[in-house]
Amino acid sequence: MTPTMQPHLLQQDAKAQPIDRVIAQVGSVILGKDRQIRLALACILARGHLLIEDLPGVGKTTMAHALARTLGLEFHRIQFTSDMLPADILGVSIFDRGAGAFKFHPGPVFAQVILADEINRATPKTQSALLEAMEEHQVTTEGETRPLPRPFFVIATQNPSQFVGTFPLPESQLDRFLMRIRLGYPDNTAERALLKGGERRDMVSHLLPCMNAAELLEIQQKVRMVHASDALMDYLQALIARTRQSPHYVNGLSPRAGLALLHSARAWALMHGRNQVLPEDVQAVLPSVVGHRLQPTGDHAHHKDLAENLISAVPIP
Amino acid sequence: MDNKPLSFRNIVWLLLALALVAAPHAERLPPWVSIFAGVLGLWRLYIAQRRLPLLSKWLLFSMLGAGIAGIYLSYGVILGRDSGVALLVLLTGLKLMETNSQRDAVMVLFLGYFLIITNFLYSQTIITGLYMLLVVLVLTAAWIGCNRPSHDYPDKLKLHLAGTLFIQSVPLMVVLFLLFPRVQGPLWGLPQDAYSGTTGLSDSMSPGSLSQLTQSDAVAFRVKFNDPAPNASTLYWRGPVLWRFNGRTWYGRTYAVSEPPELQALDKPLRYTVTLEPHNRDWLFALDMPGTFPPQAGITPDFQIISNAPVRSRMRYEVASYLKYQTGINENPVALRRALQLPRNSNPRATELAQSWRRSAGDDSAIINRALNLFRKENFYYTMQPPLLGEHPVDEFLFDTKRGFCEHYASSFTFLMRSAGIPARIVTGYQGGDFNAIDDYFIVRQADAHAWVEVWLKQRGWVRIDPTAAVSPLRVEAGIAAAVPATDPLPLLVRHDYPWLREARFIWDAMANNWNQWVLGYTPQRQAQFMTRLGMSEATWQNMAIALLLASGFIMLGLAGMILWRLRTAPRDPVQLAYHKFCGKLAKDGLARHPAEGPQDYSLRLAQAKPLKAETIRSISELYIALRYGTLADKLAVKRLRQLVSGFET
């Protein structure tokens, strides 16, 4: 091995190019939220569903919309309300006089990207209709099972649960979301640009796709191939073990949460042009992946601190 | 530690720990104190559960006043052992009623630790020790809980942490036990009432006094023979010798300690060590007849070994006895006169019988045989439940009831002898003992209490006669359990009915004996012996203090080392070793890698801090990443990494 051979180790992957374009384009609409956009994209690349939780008006819906358009995917938006029924999402069979038979009218869930807006406004029954579709990638109504399109993923937004008129998602359903991210207020510069700039909604509708569904599926396939070494598995397991032993958490991370962490870290690594997962990749996605899965034993600890404490408490082996 | 209010769960733990500490005291305290403390605990629990406000100071003060007054009325004193403990329990209960913050809780927990010590004032057995260990664990767990008030720490982890702390403290505990300079006697003077309630022989004997004692299976003493042990039937453990009789009761202690009486040995001395349980009296026990006596004691003319002070803690001493002996041929005439004295007009029928014997048979030994034959042939029974006797107990026993225990036989036999003009005295003590084959020693219990007679014959001096043996030879040969009827009440541990119980009892007693000998009996002398054996030239307290400090220092270092060893991230493969060397070099330069810092982040930080070395740093980091996290597995690459790291200089 000679030093001249080294640069290829971190050589940019050819497929990373469209990813960078996606990030740049979404970033032009959602200002100053580069990290959140990357996390959201990593979540999609890892074939996970995304939950965006924040105050009204910080751009949750706009971001979901921008992501769908930029990825060139078919997009449906479902605004959740408290009087919504499962059929409003899944679809309903109506008798067709002409054909003399029941005909199924697919609901808004039959799309590649579902934006489930304010999911915690719906009743648990309706929530679970969507969440089951998320898990199974298929819909069963009136005894018939219909597959959902591929790729299929859900971007759900919700208001913090202390807001009036919400049905907070139970832990078991939160677990179905690979990541939960928070947008937060924009910083000063971004805010100024936002105030000066045009109408966000118009901007989104003028966005051009940067890739198509086939390309996305291919990248998702590549994510699975990213190498995770034994040393990295050691680190991952040390992190999981810590959550199970430490008195600071009500419950430790489940095996599914461990897999979620690994897949997200793989996607993060690929997005950053690497073919192997580094501890830094795990650390980058960890707050979003475990934030909604770990409950602190005390009342005061903030979720973000929780993840940061976990990272700093576990040495990299 | 701060003043945050305690959570309900912490209060439950606190109450549980205190209940466990105080529980053994409950049987010793007056019932009202136990109930009062219990009610206070439950009250506190109720307040905590309902989130009610705590009691007012005035109510607490009045309860305190009432409590102190109650203790004074119950005990007559405030500062005794028993009253002190009662006061402590009461005050702990009252302190609970105003405990709401962590700081108060820690105060109460310290009181709990102190209450543990008070339990050892009453009992120092293995069981007590183990129980207190459990209590320490629970108290410590409660303490851990109180130190984490903001979130409810899981109970399992509390106990786990308490257990870990305990195990870590064991080596230190052992060193402190072995090396802490010992003082003779208890660390502080105990009040007088500390020794009440000990059982044992007294220096008087009336009908019923010994049979009551045999209801106790408490250990009187344990004996280890240096040579092969003699047969149990020859084991007469000599205690108080009784001379004076008032018609009903025999009284002892006629002589003070003086010159050792003359004793003519007829065989080799038998050497043995006695470990005497405290009995709060000053006499020691030895086999008939003791030829030597321990240095801290003296001997009376009638062969009672008298200690210099009442035996208030377990005492070990060595004695040598002669089982075959001759003594008292030249007995002092005053003593012989004393051995003939009887009260006037007492027990007329027995007096008449003895005098008739004297008239018909001239020889002393013939009279003795007639008396023994009387017991043997006239339907006398050996029982622990003899009928009550009236004004002339000897008469009633000999002619009417004919049922009695050893004190009845010894007493009436002595009475008959004296009435017939033969000098006689009663010896009380213990007879026989259980041989514990586990550790080769004899256990003598209160149930083995016995009384026998010594008569004085002209040519032979004082001769031991055991009239009980005439009635019930089994008593002497096989012990009390074999001799009394099966329906007689006997303590469970003395019975012979259950062989497995007997076996288990021997194992347990062997453990208890070792505990007594080596843990409780770790006296200054034993400590000095032990130190000398460890190679300490002079076992002064200064030397021991130095050794103590050194040993505890080493233990703390060892523990710290162990904990650090576990924290270290042990690199094993060459890639890790090389990278750790690289990190080590930079750590010396003030650029240590945080344990949770990934290699790429670290590399970026280093490159910023050392722009001149950025190229090498990047090469090393990239190679390391490729080897550790990538798919590169190439010996040449590992070698290259090692070369790069070796050549790297900050």
Coordinates of N, CA and C in Angstrom, one line a residue, chain A residues 1 3 6 9-10 227 229 231-232 247 274 276-280 283 297-298 311-312 314-317, chain B residues 151 153-154 157 569 576 593-601 619 622 625-626 628-632 640:
Chain A
M1 N 0.9 -1.2 0.0 CA 0.0 0.0 0.0 C 0.9 1.2 0.0
P3 N 1.0 5.6 -0.3 CA 0.1 6.7 0.0 C -0.7 7.2 -1.2
Q6 N -4.3 6.1 -1.5 CA -5.3 6.3 -0.5 C -6.6 7.1 -0.9
L9 N -10.2 5.7 -1.0 CA -10.9 5.1 0.2 C -12.1 6.0 0.5
L10 N -12.0 7.3 0.3 CA -13.1 8.1 0.7 C -13.7 8.7 -0.6
H227 N -21.2 -1.2 4.3 CA -20.5 -2.1 5.2 C -20.5 -1.6 6.6
S229 N -18.8 -2.8 10.0 CA -17.8 -3.7 10.5 C -18.1 -4.2 11.9
A231 N -16.3 -3.9 14.5 CA -16.0 -2.8 15.5 C -17.2 -1.9 15.6
L232 N -17.9 -1.6 14.5 CA -19.0 -0.7 14.6 C -20.2 -1.4 15.3
P247 N -30.0 3.6 34.8 CA -31.2 4.0 35.5 C -31.9 5.2 34.9
R274 N -19.7 7.5 1.8 CA -18.9 6.5 2.3 C -19.5 5.1 2.1
Q276 N -18.7 2.6 4.2 CA -18.6 1.9 5.5 C -19.2 2.9 6.6
V277 N -19.8 2.3 7.5 CA -20.4 3.1 8.6 C -19.4 3.4 9.7
L278 N -19.3 4.7 10.1 CA -18.4 5.1 11.1 C -19.2 5.4 12.4
P279 N -18.5 5.4 13.5 CA -19.2 5.7 14.8 C -19.9 7.1 14.6
E280 N -19.3 8.0 13.9 CA -19.8 9.3 13.7 C -21.2 9.3 13.0
Q283 N -23.7 8.4 15.6 CA -23.9 9.5 16.5 C -24.8 10.6 15.9
T297 N -36.3 8.6 33.0 CA -37.0 8.3 34.2 C -37.4 9.6 35.0
G298 N -36.7 10.7 34.8 CA -37.1 11.9 35.5 C -38.0 12.7 34.6
I311 N -24.5 9.4 24.1 CA -23.4 9.4 23.2 C -22.1 9.6 24.0
S312 N -22.1 10.6 24.9 CA -20.9 10.9 25.6 C -20.6 9.9 26.7
V314 N -20.9 6.6 26.3 CA -20.4 5.3 25.8 C -19.2 5.5 25.0
P315 N -18.0 5.0 25.5 CA -16.8 5.1 24.8 C -16.9 4.3 23.5
I316 N -16.2 4.8 22.5 CA -16.1 4.0 21.2 C -15.1 2.9 21.4
P317 N -15.5 1.6 21.3 CA -14.6 0.6 21.5 C -13.5 0.5 20.5
Chain B
H151 N -35.6 11.3 40.3 CA -36.2 10.3 39.6 C -36.2 9.0 40.4
Y153 N -35.4 5.8 41.4 CA -34.4 4.8 41.0 C -35.0 3.4 41.2
P154 N -34.8 2.5 40.2 CA -35.4 1.2 40.3 C -34.9 0.5 41.6
L157 N -32.0 -2.0 41.3 CA -30.7 -1.3 41.1 C -30.2 -0.8 42.5
T569 N -10.5 1.1 27.9 CA -10.9 0.5 26.7 C -9.7 -0.3 26.2
Q576 N -6.0 -1.4 16.6 CA -6.4 -0.6 17.8 C -5.1 -0.1 18.5
R593 N -8.2 12.3 22.8 CA -9.4 12.0 22.1 C -10.4 11.7 23.2
H594 N -11.6 12.3 23.1 CA -12.7 12.0 24.0 C -13.1 10.5 23.8
P595 N -13.4 9.8 24.8 CA -13.7 8.3 24.6 C -14.8 8.1 23.6
A596 N -15.7 9.1 23.5 CA -16.9 8.9 22.6 C -16.7 9.7 21.3
E597 N -15.4 10.1 21.0 CA -15.2 10.9 19.8 C -14.8 9.9 18.7
G598 N -15.5 10.0 17.6 CA -15.2 9.1 16.5 C -13.9 9.5 15.8
P599 N -13.3 8.6 15.0 CA -12.0 8.9 14.4 C -12.0 10.0 13.4
Q600 N -13.2 10.1 12.7 CA -13.2 11.2 11.7 C -13.3 12.6 12.4
D601 N -14.2 12.7 13.3 CA -14.3 13.9 14.1 C -13.0 14.3 14.7
S619 N -3.9 10.9 6.8 CA -3.5 9.6 6.3 C -3.7 8.5 7.3
E622 N -7.5 8.0 8.0 CA -8.2 7.3 6.9 C -7.8 5.8 6.8
I625 N -9.6 4.1 9.7 CA -11.0 4.0 9.4 C -11.2 2.8 8.4
A626 N -10.4 2.8 7.4 CA -10.5 1.7 6.4 C -10.3 0.4 7.0
R628 N -10.5 -0.4 10.3 CA -11.3 -0.8 11.4 C -12.8 -0.9 11.0
Y629 N -13.2 0.1 10.2 CA -14.7 0.1 9.9 C -14.9 -0.2 8.4
G630 N -13.9 -0.3 7.6 CA -14.1 -0.6 6.2 C -13.9 -2.1 6.0
T631 N -13.7 -2.5 4.8 CA -13.5 -3.9 4.4 C -12.0 -4.2 4.2
L632 N -11.1 -3.2 4.4 CA -9.7 -3.4 4.2 C -9.1 -4.3 5.3
R640 N 1.7 -0.5 7.5 CA 1.9 0.9 7.1 C 1.3 1.8 8.2

